[in-house]
Amino acid sequence: MSSKLKKSLIYWAILSPLMVVILFPFAVMFVTAVRPRDELFVFPPRWGFSEFRWGNFAEMWVKTNFGEALFNSLYVSVLSTALALALSIPAAYALSRYRFRGKGAYRTFLLMTQMMSPIVLVLGLFRLMVALGMVNNLNSLVLTYAAFNMAFTIWMLQSYFSTIPRDLEEAAWIDGASHFTSLTRIFLPLAVPAMAVTGIFSFINGWNEFVLALTMIRSSDDFTLPVQIYSQVAGRFQVEWHHVMAGTVLATVPVAIVFSWLQKYLIRGMALGAVK
Amino acid sequence: MASVTIRNVEKSFGAMKVIHGVDIDVQDHEFVVLVGPSGCGKSTLLRMIAGLETISGGEIVIGDKVVNDVPPRDRDIAMVFQNYALYPHMSIFDNMGFSLKLRKRPKAEIEAKVKDAADILNLTSYLDRSPAQLSGGQRQRVAMGRALVRDAQVFLFDEPLSNLDAKLRVVMRTEIKALHQRLKTTSVYVTHDQIEAMTMADRIVVMNAGRVEQVGAPLELYDSPANLFVAGFLGSPSMNFIEGRYLRDGDTAQVICANGTALPAPVVSSAWNEKQVVLGVRPEHMHLADGGEGAAATVDVVEPTGANIEVLADLAGERVCAVFSERHPFRPGEKIELGWDLNKVHLFDPDSGNRI
Ligand SMILES: Nc1ncnc2c1ncn2[C@@H]1O[C@H](COP(=O)(O)OP(=O)(O)O)[C@@H](O)[C@H]1O
Ligand SMILES: [Mg+2]
C-alpha cells in the first residue's frame, strides 16, 4: 500500500466518528420523511420501513404551504445578502486603502457589535420595526439580517482586500484609468472570491435565522422556512412528523449540497487571488 | 518626450518628514538614476513624480507643466514597479494593451503596438498566457512592455531588477540601457544598487536620508565625490577611510594616525595643518610600495575574485581593502607595504564630511 493511501485511510478513520455525528440527524430526518405515517412511532425504533413514500414530500408541499415559505426564505436571504455586500464592499475598501480619522475606533466598534447576541436586541428591534411600520413585512428581515451580517462581512472583505497589492490599482491609474475604472476592471474582479465567500456566509445566516423571523412576522403567508416548519410542530395537538421531516430535508439538503460543492471552487479562487 | 524638473520638493507622512527639499533637473532624453540606501526616500520621490503620492512642498514640472495637482492618468508617464504589478486576471496581451484600450484606440492599432513591443522584448509566444505562467524575468519584460506601448513622455522605474537573480539582472540592465539608447525616452530610474547606477545612468543623483548628496555623471561622482557619503557609497569594494592628524611640510604632507603611523597624503591648504582629517583611498588605487615610501600593513584575508585579488589588511590599526590585478601570492599574517597614487586619493573634513 502506498504511504499516501495509508495516510488518507488513517485520516478517514480518525474523522469517521465526526462524520457519524454530523450525518446521524440527516439520516433520521430522511428515513422519517419517507416512511408511512403509521410507522412513525414504532418501538423499538427501526431504520427500515415497509414502503418508500416519496408522496410524503408532495403532501407536505401542499399542506404546509412550502412553496411560499421557500420563496420568502429566498427573498429574505438573497436581498439581505445583496444589501450587506453592497454596503460592505465600499466600507471594506475604504478600511483597507485609506487612512482616516477614527479608523481604529470604527474597527473596534465592528468587533464589539459581534460580541452582542442578536437575541438581546430582539425586543428593541421589534419596537424599531413597529415605529417604522414594518412589522409583518419581509423587508424588516432583509434590513436586520443585512445589518447583523455587515460587521462580519466588512471585516472579512477588508482582510482579503488588504492582500490585493495596491500596486495593481496604481499601475492602472498610470495606464490611464480613473478610480472608478480601476475599481471595476482591476480591483473587483480580483476580489470576487472574497465576495463569494462572504456572500455565502451571509446567505446561510439569513436562511437559517429563526428568532427574528419568528418575532417580526405575524401572518403565516410571510413565514420563512424555519418558522414555517416550526409552526408545524408548536402548539398543535397532532404533529405530522413525516411532513415536518420532509420539509426539513427540503430546506437543508439542497443548500448544503450546493454550498459544499461551491466551496471547492472558492478555496481554489482564494488561492488564485494570491498571484503575485 | 519631456524634461522633469523637481524644485525644492518636500514630503511628510504625518509628522515624519522623509524628503527635505530636493532639487533635480532631468533633461529631455536623459537617463537619470536615483541611488541611495534603503529608506532614503527614492521611491517616495519617484511616486511623487508619478502622482501616486501628494507633494507636501515645492513643485514638480513635467515638460512645461506644473503637475502637482494633476492625477497620474493625465501625467502621460509610464512606470515599471518593483514587483511588476501585472494584472493577474488578464492575459499578457491584455496587460500590455490595457492602457491603449482605456484610451479607446482602434483594435488594429492596439494589436500592432503590442506585437511590436512583444517583438522587442521577445514575448511574442507568450501573449496568450497569464502572468502566473511566466518566469520572473518574463514578467519583468511584460512590465517593460506595458510601458513601451504607451509612447509616454517619461519612464519611471522603481527597482525593476531587484527581484531577479544576479545573472538575469546584468542581462536586463544592458537591455534597458540599449532600449533607452534606441527610444531616448526621458527616464528616471530608482535603485539601491550602485553598480546599476554607475552602469546605466547618464547622470546619477545620490540620495541619503531624504536629501540629495551629489548629482553628476557616473565617473565624475566616482572620481571626485563631494563628501564621505558619496565616496563610501559608490564603488565596490568601497573606499577606505583612515582618520588622522594632517601635517604639511612644504611640498609634502602626511596624515598621522592615532597609533603614530605616518601615511603619505596629498597637499592641501596649510589651513588644515594640525587638524583632524579623513584620508580616503580607493582599493584599486593601492599598490605595493617599497623603500619606506608607503605604510606597513599586515595581510588578514586574501579573496581572489578571478579578475583581481582583494586583500584585506591591517593598516595603522584600521582594516583596509586593496585590489590588485597582479596575482601576488600573499599569505595571511604576511607583512607588506602599501602605497597609493597621491593624485587619486582624497581628504575629507571629519566634521562636515565634505571633501577638502
Ligand atoms: N505611506 C507611508 N507612510 C509612512 N511612511 C512612509 C510611507 N512610505 C514611505 N514611508 C517612509 O518614508 C521613508 C522613505 O521611504 P521610501 O521612499 O520607500 O525609501 P526607498 O525607496 O529609498 O527605500 C522611509 O522611512 C519610509 O518608512
Ligand atoms: Mg523603494
XYZ file of C-alpha atoms and ligand atoms in Angstrom:
660
model
C 0.000 0.000 0.000
C 1.373 3.409 -0.891
C 2.022 5.719 2.027
C -0.333 8.306 0.580
C -3.225 5.852 0.540
C -2.354 4.735 4.048
C -2.339 8.298 5.230
C -5.730 9.106 3.784
C -7.193 5.882 5.233
C -5.927 6.869 8.664
C -7.392 10.346 8.295
C -10.745 8.910 7.296
C -10.668 6.548 10.275
C -9.963 9.416 12.632
C -12.650 11.588 11.089
C -15.349 8.917 10.841
C -16.806 9.395 14.356
C -17.244 13.065 13.490
C -18.965 12.128 10.245
C -21.375 9.852 12.104
C -22.252 12.678 14.467
C -22.860 15.054 11.587
C -24.720 12.662 9.334
C -26.894 10.992 12.004
C -29.526 13.748 12.178
C -29.714 13.821 8.376
C -30.246 10.061 8.323
C -33.009 10.184 10.919
C -34.566 13.102 9.083
C -34.509 11.246 5.803
C -35.905 7.896 6.962
C -38.638 9.638 8.892
C -39.520 11.739 5.876
C -40.074 8.775 3.585
C -41.956 6.294 5.798
C -45.716 5.869 6.005
C -47.475 7.733 8.786
C -48.336 4.702 10.944
C -44.699 3.597 11.145
C -43.521 6.814 12.770
C -43.678 5.716 16.392
C -42.750 2.023 16.383
C -40.832 0.807 19.413
C -38.010 -0.064 19.444
C -37.135 2.466 16.679
C -36.046 0.965 13.371
C -34.096 2.284 10.404
C -36.179 0.261 7.950
C -39.660 0.899 6.646
C -42.283 -1.101 4.772
C -42.816 1.349 1.971
C -40.699 4.149 0.469
C -43.092 7.065 0.153
C -41.941 9.971 -1.969
C -45.558 11.014 -1.755
C -44.908 12.447 1.697
C -42.991 15.275 0.068
C -45.839 16.198 -2.275
C -48.407 16.032 0.524
C -46.206 18.135 2.748
C -45.603 20.692 -0.025
C -49.298 21.361 -0.356
C -50.288 21.028 3.276
C -47.622 23.242 4.764
C -47.673 25.833 2.012
C -43.994 25.020 1.483
C -43.601 26.840 -1.817
C -44.496 30.195 -0.404
C -42.212 29.790 2.610
C -39.398 28.747 0.283
C -39.940 31.865 -1.775
C -39.986 34.024 1.372
C -36.745 32.489 2.594
C -35.077 33.025 -0.762
C -36.333 36.602 -0.914
C -35.007 37.451 2.519
C -31.669 35.649 2.174
C -30.851 36.941 -1.304
C -31.851 40.534 -0.661
C -30.181 40.758 2.742
C -27.007 39.320 1.233
C -27.102 41.748 -1.661
C -27.681 44.666 0.676
C -24.935 43.588 3.086
C -22.442 43.184 0.221
C -23.415 46.433 -1.462
C -22.688 48.328 1.747
C -19.724 46.257 2.971
C -17.652 46.393 -0.194
C -17.147 50.172 -0.165
C -16.664 50.144 3.613
C -14.071 47.374 3.425
C -12.331 49.095 0.523
C -12.061 52.316 2.483
C -10.758 50.452 5.515
C -8.085 48.664 3.551
C -6.996 51.547 1.302
C -7.436 54.862 3.052
C -6.314 56.396 6.303
C -8.973 58.427 8.015
C -9.674 59.706 11.461
C -11.481 57.237 13.690
C -10.465 54.194 11.657
C -9.272 52.286 14.720
C -12.391 53.179 16.660
C -14.578 52.061 13.760
C -12.832 48.715 13.629
C -13.253 48.199 17.357
C -16.910 49.156 17.034
C -17.375 46.499 14.342
C -15.825 43.878 16.593
C -17.916 44.923 19.542
C -21.188 44.520 17.696
C -20.184 40.897 17.229
C -19.986 40.380 20.954
C -23.659 41.113 21.433
C -26.116 38.309 20.864
C -28.952 39.248 18.475
C -31.440 37.799 20.977
C -30.617 40.601 23.403
C -31.666 43.077 20.750
C -34.850 41.374 19.602
C -37.166 43.439 21.709
C -35.547 46.706 20.698
C -35.565 45.716 17.058
C -39.212 44.776 17.244
C -40.097 48.185 18.654
C -37.965 49.821 15.995
C -39.861 47.953 13.295
C -43.159 48.901 14.894
C -42.083 52.528 14.754
C -41.112 52.102 11.107
C -44.388 50.349 10.389
C -42.556 47.320 9.079
C -43.792 44.575 11.370
C -45.122 41.616 9.449
C -43.118 42.713 6.450
C -40.314 40.610 4.994
C -38.253 43.728 4.347
C -37.796 44.147 8.090
C -35.894 40.860 7.998
C -33.878 41.988 4.980
C -32.768 45.064 6.895
C -31.948 43.356 10.177
C -30.158 40.390 8.614
C -28.054 42.683 6.467
C -27.225 44.813 9.491
C -26.260 41.821 11.615
C -24.049 40.372 8.893
C -22.286 43.552 7.953
C -19.785 43.627 10.783
C -18.554 40.215 9.760
C -18.651 40.825 6.015
C -16.791 44.129 6.310
C -14.160 42.533 8.496
C -13.743 39.557 6.205
C -13.677 41.572 2.976
C -11.253 44.086 4.405
C -8.724 41.460 5.373
C -8.895 39.972 1.879
C -8.780 43.364 0.150
C -5.603 44.150 2.036
C -3.923 41.190 0.347
C -4.603 42.634 -3.125
C -1.499 44.693 -3.888
C -2.096 48.416 -4.113
C 0.412 48.472 -6.972
C -2.173 46.952 -9.264
C -4.534 49.871 -8.913
C -1.680 52.343 -9.099
C -0.459 50.715 -12.291
C -3.973 51.056 -13.687
C -4.127 54.769 -12.823
C -0.819 55.318 -14.553
C -2.131 53.331 -17.508
C -4.854 55.936 -17.735
C -7.692 54.511 -15.664
C -9.912 56.608 -13.457
C -10.541 55.493 -9.893
C -13.828 54.023 -10.962
C -12.333 52.118 -13.901
C -9.520 50.704 -11.815
C -12.106 49.512 -9.315
C -14.347 47.805 -11.826
C -11.682 46.444 -14.186
C -8.863 45.562 -11.802
C -9.882 45.507 -8.170
C -13.335 43.968 -8.093
C -12.537 41.074 -10.455
C -9.695 40.139 -8.130
C -11.956 40.413 -5.104
C -14.612 38.024 -6.427
C -13.570 35.015 -4.301
C -13.834 37.051 -1.110
C -17.178 38.457 -2.130
C -18.448 34.959 -2.903
C -17.337 33.581 0.463
C -18.850 36.402 2.459
C -21.974 36.288 0.306
C -22.449 32.599 1.070
C -21.906 33.200 4.754
C -24.480 35.941 4.766
C -26.942 33.859 2.727
C -26.724 30.900 5.082
C -27.190 33.148 8.093
C -30.363 34.548 6.592
C -31.545 31.120 5.519
C -31.187 29.634 8.995
C -32.282 32.597 11.104
C -35.203 31.827 13.367
C -35.678 34.141 16.337
C -36.002 37.417 14.438
C -38.217 35.842 11.793
C -40.497 34.457 14.496
C -40.673 37.857 16.173
C -41.201 40.121 13.194
C -43.507 38.041 11.062
C -47.089 37.547 12.226
C -49.022 36.172 9.290
C -48.300 32.673 8.043
C -48.210 33.923 4.447
C -44.939 35.635 5.180
C -43.276 32.880 7.208
C -39.773 31.905 6.222
C -38.878 28.218 6.122
C -37.590 27.766 9.697
C -40.693 29.437 11.123
C -42.998 27.583 8.763
C -41.546 24.222 9.776
C -41.635 25.210 13.430
C -45.296 26.114 13.082
C -45.973 22.518 12.063
C -44.691 21.394 15.466
C -45.505 24.046 18.017
C -48.939 24.444 19.572
C -50.551 21.517 17.757
C -52.393 18.515 19.129
C -51.084 16.288 16.449
C -47.671 16.707 14.852
C -47.230 15.195 11.393
C -43.602 14.248 11.944
C -43.142 12.752 8.487
C -44.212 16.062 6.956
C -42.031 18.060 9.308
C -39.041 15.920 8.398
C -39.800 16.074 4.688
C -39.894 19.852 4.968
C -36.629 19.910 6.880
C -34.925 17.711 4.289
C -36.033 20.030 1.501
C -34.934 23.099 3.441
C -31.459 21.897 4.372
C -30.135 19.269 1.993
C -30.137 21.169 -1.336
C -28.443 24.181 0.242
C -25.877 22.003 1.982
C -25.047 20.177 -1.259
C -24.798 23.292 -3.396
C -22.509 25.027 -0.959
C -20.248 22.089 -0.231
C -19.766 21.870 -3.998
C -19.168 25.627 -4.328
C -16.675 25.575 -1.500
C -14.178 23.666 -3.618
C -14.149 26.454 -6.196
C -13.993 29.096 -3.535
C -10.889 27.686 -1.931
C -9.303 27.460 -5.359
C -10.350 31.034 -6.054
C -8.812 32.171 -2.795
C -5.506 30.599 -3.744
C -5.592 32.154 -7.230
C -6.103 35.590 -5.783
C -2.684 35.377 -4.220
C -0.918 35.510 -7.588
C 1.879 37.993 -7.409
C 9.173 63.431 -24.611
C 9.811 65.904 -21.892
C 12.102 67.131 -19.170
C 11.311 66.695 -15.493
C 12.122 69.428 -13.014
C 11.912 68.913 -9.284
C 12.046 72.151 -7.336
C 12.587 72.174 -3.599
C 10.230 69.241 -3.151
C 9.348 68.068 0.344
C 7.304 65.183 1.638
C 5.941 64.404 5.077
C 3.972 61.393 6.197
C 2.050 62.828 9.104
C 4.633 64.418 11.378
C 7.514 62.487 9.823
C 9.418 64.364 7.147
C 11.079 61.995 4.688
C 12.090 64.319 1.819
C 13.800 67.555 2.810
C 13.816 69.965 -0.118
C 15.114 68.143 -3.174
C 16.121 69.818 -6.464
C 16.716 67.696 -9.551
C 16.732 68.609 -13.238
C 16.160 65.771 -15.656
C 16.852 66.868 -19.227
C 14.826 65.689 -22.178
C 16.068 62.235 -23.368
C 18.202 61.809 -20.291
C 18.505 58.629 -18.206
C 18.826 59.687 -14.572
C 19.344 57.194 -11.764
C 18.330 57.953 -8.190
C 20.510 55.873 -5.929
C 20.811 55.661 -2.174
C 20.472 53.264 0.733
C 17.146 51.654 1.506
C 14.686 54.025 3.170
C 16.308 57.239 1.938
C 13.171 58.330 0.069
C 13.886 57.316 -3.545
C 10.593 55.535 -4.063
C 8.683 58.317 -2.393
C 10.243 60.851 -4.735
C 9.513 58.701 -7.784
C 5.939 58.176 -6.674
C 5.531 61.926 -6.339
C 6.671 62.306 -9.948
C 4.118 59.660 -10.904
C 1.376 61.333 -8.907
C 0.876 58.411 -6.554
C 1.883 60.472 -3.522
C 0.836 64.026 -2.796
C 3.556 66.667 -2.752
C 3.945 68.345 0.640
C 6.027 71.261 -0.606
C 7.753 72.529 -3.748
C 6.953 71.854 -7.381
C 7.285 69.091 -9.934
C 7.262 70.108 -13.578
C 6.915 67.668 -16.468
C 7.548 69.303 -19.847
C 6.472 72.842 -19.124
C 3.519 71.989 -16.932
C 3.436 72.029 -13.140
C 1.873 68.688 -12.274
C 1.447 68.984 -8.507
C -2.317 68.661 -8.818
C -2.512 66.545 -11.968
C -3.740 62.964 -11.365
C -1.429 60.136 -12.521
C -3.522 59.274 -15.543
C -3.121 62.747 -17.012
C 0.632 62.998 -16.486
C 1.484 60.872 -19.515
C 4.101 58.828 -17.728
C 4.731 55.082 -17.658
C 6.023 53.239 -14.629
C 7.641 49.869 -14.029
C 7.035 48.631 -10.486
C 9.399 46.634 -8.332
C 7.108 43.617 -8.193
C 5.845 44.287 -11.724
C 2.181 44.833 -10.736
C 0.873 42.796 -13.662
C -2.889 42.348 -13.685
C -3.205 38.677 -12.651
C -6.591 38.129 -14.268
C -5.575 39.364 -17.722
C -3.518 37.741 -20.439
C -0.104 39.157 -21.300
C -1.626 40.732 -24.394
C -4.321 42.457 -22.347
C -1.804 43.519 -19.745
C 0.251 45.262 -22.385
C -2.724 46.638 -24.293
C -4.697 47.853 -21.265
C -3.575 51.468 -21.482
C -4.384 51.685 -25.186
C -7.754 50.078 -24.628
C -8.543 52.665 -21.976
C -7.662 55.348 -24.498
C -10.121 53.732 -26.900
C -7.531 53.176 -29.629
C -8.716 51.103 -32.584
C -8.244 47.359 -32.219
C -5.801 47.082 -35.108
C -3.564 49.732 -33.634
C -3.548 48.074 -30.214
C -2.662 44.771 -31.804
C 0.143 46.286 -33.857
C 1.668 48.154 -30.935
C 1.515 45.217 -28.555
C 3.048 42.961 -31.213
C 5.839 45.480 -31.764
C 6.635 45.720 -28.079
C 6.427 41.938 -27.713
C 8.879 41.595 -30.596
C 11.382 43.905 -28.989
C 11.110 42.077 -25.679
C 10.952 38.500 -27.034
C 7.482 37.941 -25.650
C 5.650 37.096 -28.865
C 4.962 33.475 -27.966
C 3.650 34.318 -24.506
C 0.929 36.802 -25.383
C -1.903 34.376 -24.599
C -0.575 33.281 -21.243
C -1.442 34.711 -17.881
C 1.201 36.372 -15.683
C 1.210 33.430 -13.263
C 2.541 31.215 -16.064
C 5.659 33.291 -16.675
C 9.061 33.279 -15.022
C 10.333 36.279 -13.066
C 12.400 37.553 -15.962
C 9.491 37.280 -18.394
C 7.158 39.111 -16.029
C 9.738 41.824 -15.804
C 9.704 42.120 -19.597
C 5.919 42.322 -19.632
C 6.105 45.167 -17.149
C 8.539 46.871 -19.512
C 6.281 46.134 -22.445
C 3.354 47.740 -20.724
C 5.402 50.928 -20.503
C 6.731 50.603 -24.059
C 3.402 50.505 -25.896
C 2.499 53.831 -24.406
C 4.886 56.313 -26.074
C 4.819 58.114 -22.739
C 6.651 61.365 -22.023
C 8.640 59.881 -19.156
C 9.505 56.360 -17.996
C 9.761 55.775 -14.273
C 11.422 52.651 -12.881
C 11.311 51.636 -9.225
C 13.991 48.997 -8.592
C 12.729 46.950 -11.538
C 15.536 44.401 -11.376
C 15.719 43.728 -7.661
C 13.535 40.596 -7.819
C 15.701 38.928 -10.465
C 18.673 36.658 -9.913
C 22.134 38.145 -10.317
C 22.783 36.914 -13.848
C 19.443 37.997 -15.270
C 19.850 41.343 -13.593
C 23.015 42.010 -15.577
C 21.301 40.975 -18.819
C 18.239 43.139 -18.222
C 20.422 46.039 -17.167
C 22.047 46.021 -20.570
C 18.700 45.579 -22.323
C 17.130 48.527 -20.563
C 20.116 50.668 -21.413
C 20.047 49.571 -25.049
C 16.331 50.253 -25.179
C 16.881 53.741 -23.868
C 19.599 54.421 -26.393
C 17.128 53.443 -29.070
C 13.963 55.184 -27.841
C 15.605 58.054 -25.971
C 12.618 58.443 -23.678
C 13.358 60.572 -20.631
C 13.799 58.099 -17.772
C 14.071 58.246 -14.005
C 15.363 55.009 -12.550
C 15.459 54.206 -8.847
C 17.842 51.644 -7.382
C 19.795 50.962 -4.233
C 22.463 49.161 -6.258
C 25.395 51.456 -7.016
C 26.629 49.203 -9.848
C 23.292 49.541 -11.623
C 23.527 53.284 -11.115
C 27.092 53.508 -12.429
C 26.482 51.329 -15.469
C 23.129 52.675 -16.620
C 22.989 56.351 -15.808
C 23.672 59.407 -17.917
C 23.603 61.186 -14.597
C 23.394 59.870 -11.062
C 21.594 61.510 -8.164
C 22.948 60.171 -4.872
C 20.399 60.472 -2.084
C 20.702 59.971 1.634
C 18.097 60.436 4.363
C 15.751 62.471 2.169
C 18.412 64.793 0.753
C 20.433 64.926 -2.440
C 24.117 64.404 -1.653
C 25.525 64.918 -5.131
C 24.434 64.971 -8.769
C 26.692 64.205 -11.710
C 27.898 61.837 -14.404
C 28.879 58.404 -13.024
C 32.654 58.788 -13.412
C 32.564 62.356 -12.207
C 30.998 61.196 -8.940
C 33.368 58.288 -8.720
C 36.475 60.358 -9.264
C 35.518 63.426 -7.278
C 32.929 62.591 -4.644
C 31.652 65.660 -2.835
C 31.613 64.070 0.585
C 32.246 60.987 2.688
C 28.804 59.559 1.968
C 29.121 59.621 -1.816
C 32.719 58.433 -1.610
C 31.733 55.461 0.511
C 28.524 54.635 -1.348
C 29.879 54.439 -4.891
C 32.436 51.772 -5.684
C 32.777 48.152 -4.685
C 34.712 47.266 -2.614
C 34.170 50.669 -1.102
C 36.690 53.386 -0.392
C 38.998 53.023 2.632
C 38.773 55.788 5.198
C 41.575 56.423 7.677
C 41.333 59.249 10.182
C 44.353 61.150 11.484
C 46.083 64.465 12.050
C 47.154 66.406 8.940
C 50.749 67.549 8.822
C 52.010 69.653 5.934
C 55.680 70.244 5.413
C 56.372 72.301 2.290
C 55.602 70.159 -0.769
C 54.901 67.001 1.150
C 52.143 66.115 3.566
C 51.261 63.299 5.916
C 48.354 62.043 7.935
C 49.417 60.865 11.369
C 47.157 58.107 12.671
C 46.170 57.553 16.274
C 48.904 54.939 16.709
C 51.568 57.252 15.301
C 51.853 55.725 11.806
C 52.540 58.373 9.151
C 50.648 57.969 5.898
C 51.505 59.840 2.689
C 48.809 62.394 1.890
C 48.101 64.953 -0.858
C 48.984 68.588 -0.379
C 46.078 70.896 0.506
C 45.804 74.343 2.050
C 48.008 74.752 5.097
C 44.930 75.912 6.984
C 44.395 72.199 7.613
C 47.756 71.831 9.279
C 47.474 70.025 12.642
C 43.746 69.424 12.082
C 41.908 66.074 12.036
C 41.149 64.831 8.511
C 39.927 61.617 6.881
C 42.102 60.135 4.180
C 40.090 58.287 1.515
C 41.799 55.733 -0.725
C 40.007 53.506 -3.220
C 41.109 49.850 -3.044
C 42.175 49.835 -6.698
C 44.400 52.865 -6.150
C 46.551 50.961 -3.674
C 49.792 49.387 -4.840
C 52.712 47.578 -3.298
C 55.377 50.056 -2.261
C 58.954 49.560 -1.259
C 61.709 51.528 0.405
C 59.504 53.047 3.077
C 57.549 55.401 0.780
C 54.275 53.687 1.743
C 52.906 52.351 5.013
C 53.395 48.971 6.659
C 50.420 46.645 6.709
C 49.636 43.066 7.731
C 47.623 40.794 5.444
C 44.455 39.411 7.117
C 42.430 37.787 4.363
C 43.011 37.217 0.651
C 39.942 36.960 -1.614
C 40.589 36.099 -5.249
C 37.681 37.245 -7.446
C 39.178 35.890 -10.654
C 39.878 39.134 -12.416
C 41.549 40.572 -9.322
C 42.624 39.655 -5.866
C 41.191 41.595 -2.956
C 43.446 41.843 0.063
C 42.044 42.822 3.439
C 44.883 44.113 5.562
C 45.519 45.831 8.860
C 46.989 49.275 8.293
C 47.679 51.518 11.280
C 45.029 49.667 13.267
C 42.374 50.030 10.550
C 41.003 47.316 8.279
C 41.687 48.388 4.693
C 40.991 46.727 1.370
C 43.386 46.732 -1.565
C 42.685 45.349 -5.035
C 45.483 44.043 -7.222
C 45.261 42.823 -10.776
C 48.630 41.082 -10.372
C 48.429 37.694 -8.689
C 50.566 38.270 -5.636
C 50.946 35.082 -3.570
C 50.075 36.736 -0.238
C 49.578 34.686 2.911
C 47.635 35.701 5.990
C 49.964 37.349 8.523
C 52.439 38.463 5.858
C 53.920 41.970 6.258
C 53.551 44.159 3.165
C 53.971 47.813 2.368
C 51.033 49.651 0.785
C 51.317 52.877 -1.148
C 48.905 54.955 -3.198
C 48.836 57.457 -6.006
C 48.564 60.849 -4.323
C 46.699 62.303 -7.312
C 43.846 59.867 -6.795
C 43.251 59.975 -3.048
C 41.003 62.405 -1.191
C 40.932 64.226 2.098
C 37.675 64.858 3.925
C 36.672 67.083 6.786
C 35.517 64.646 9.513
C 33.008 67.166 10.940
C 31.093 68.213 7.830
C 32.041 65.137 5.783
C 32.879 67.364 2.809
C 35.851 66.784 0.591
C 38.770 69.161 1.148
N 2.965 55.526 3.165
C 3.936 55.807 4.056
N 3.627 56.181 5.311
C 4.580 56.471 6.205
N 5.886 56.449 5.955
C 6.279 56.083 4.727
C 5.325 55.743 3.715
N 6.010 55.419 2.590
C 7.310 55.550 2.893
N 7.486 55.949 4.177
C 8.767 56.228 4.839
O 9.490 57.123 4.037
C 10.855 56.797 4.024
C 11.334 56.628 2.593
O 10.725 55.503 2.041
P 10.992 55.043 0.550
O 10.799 56.204 -0.344
O 10.180 53.844 0.285
O 12.526 54.638 0.607
P 13.411 53.923 -0.512
O 12.578 53.687 -1.709
O 14.538 54.867 -0.740
O 13.890 52.647 0.116
C 11.012 55.538 4.856
O 11.488 55.899 6.114
C 9.623 55.001 4.957
O 9.447 54.358 6.193
Mg 11.960 51.817 -2.571
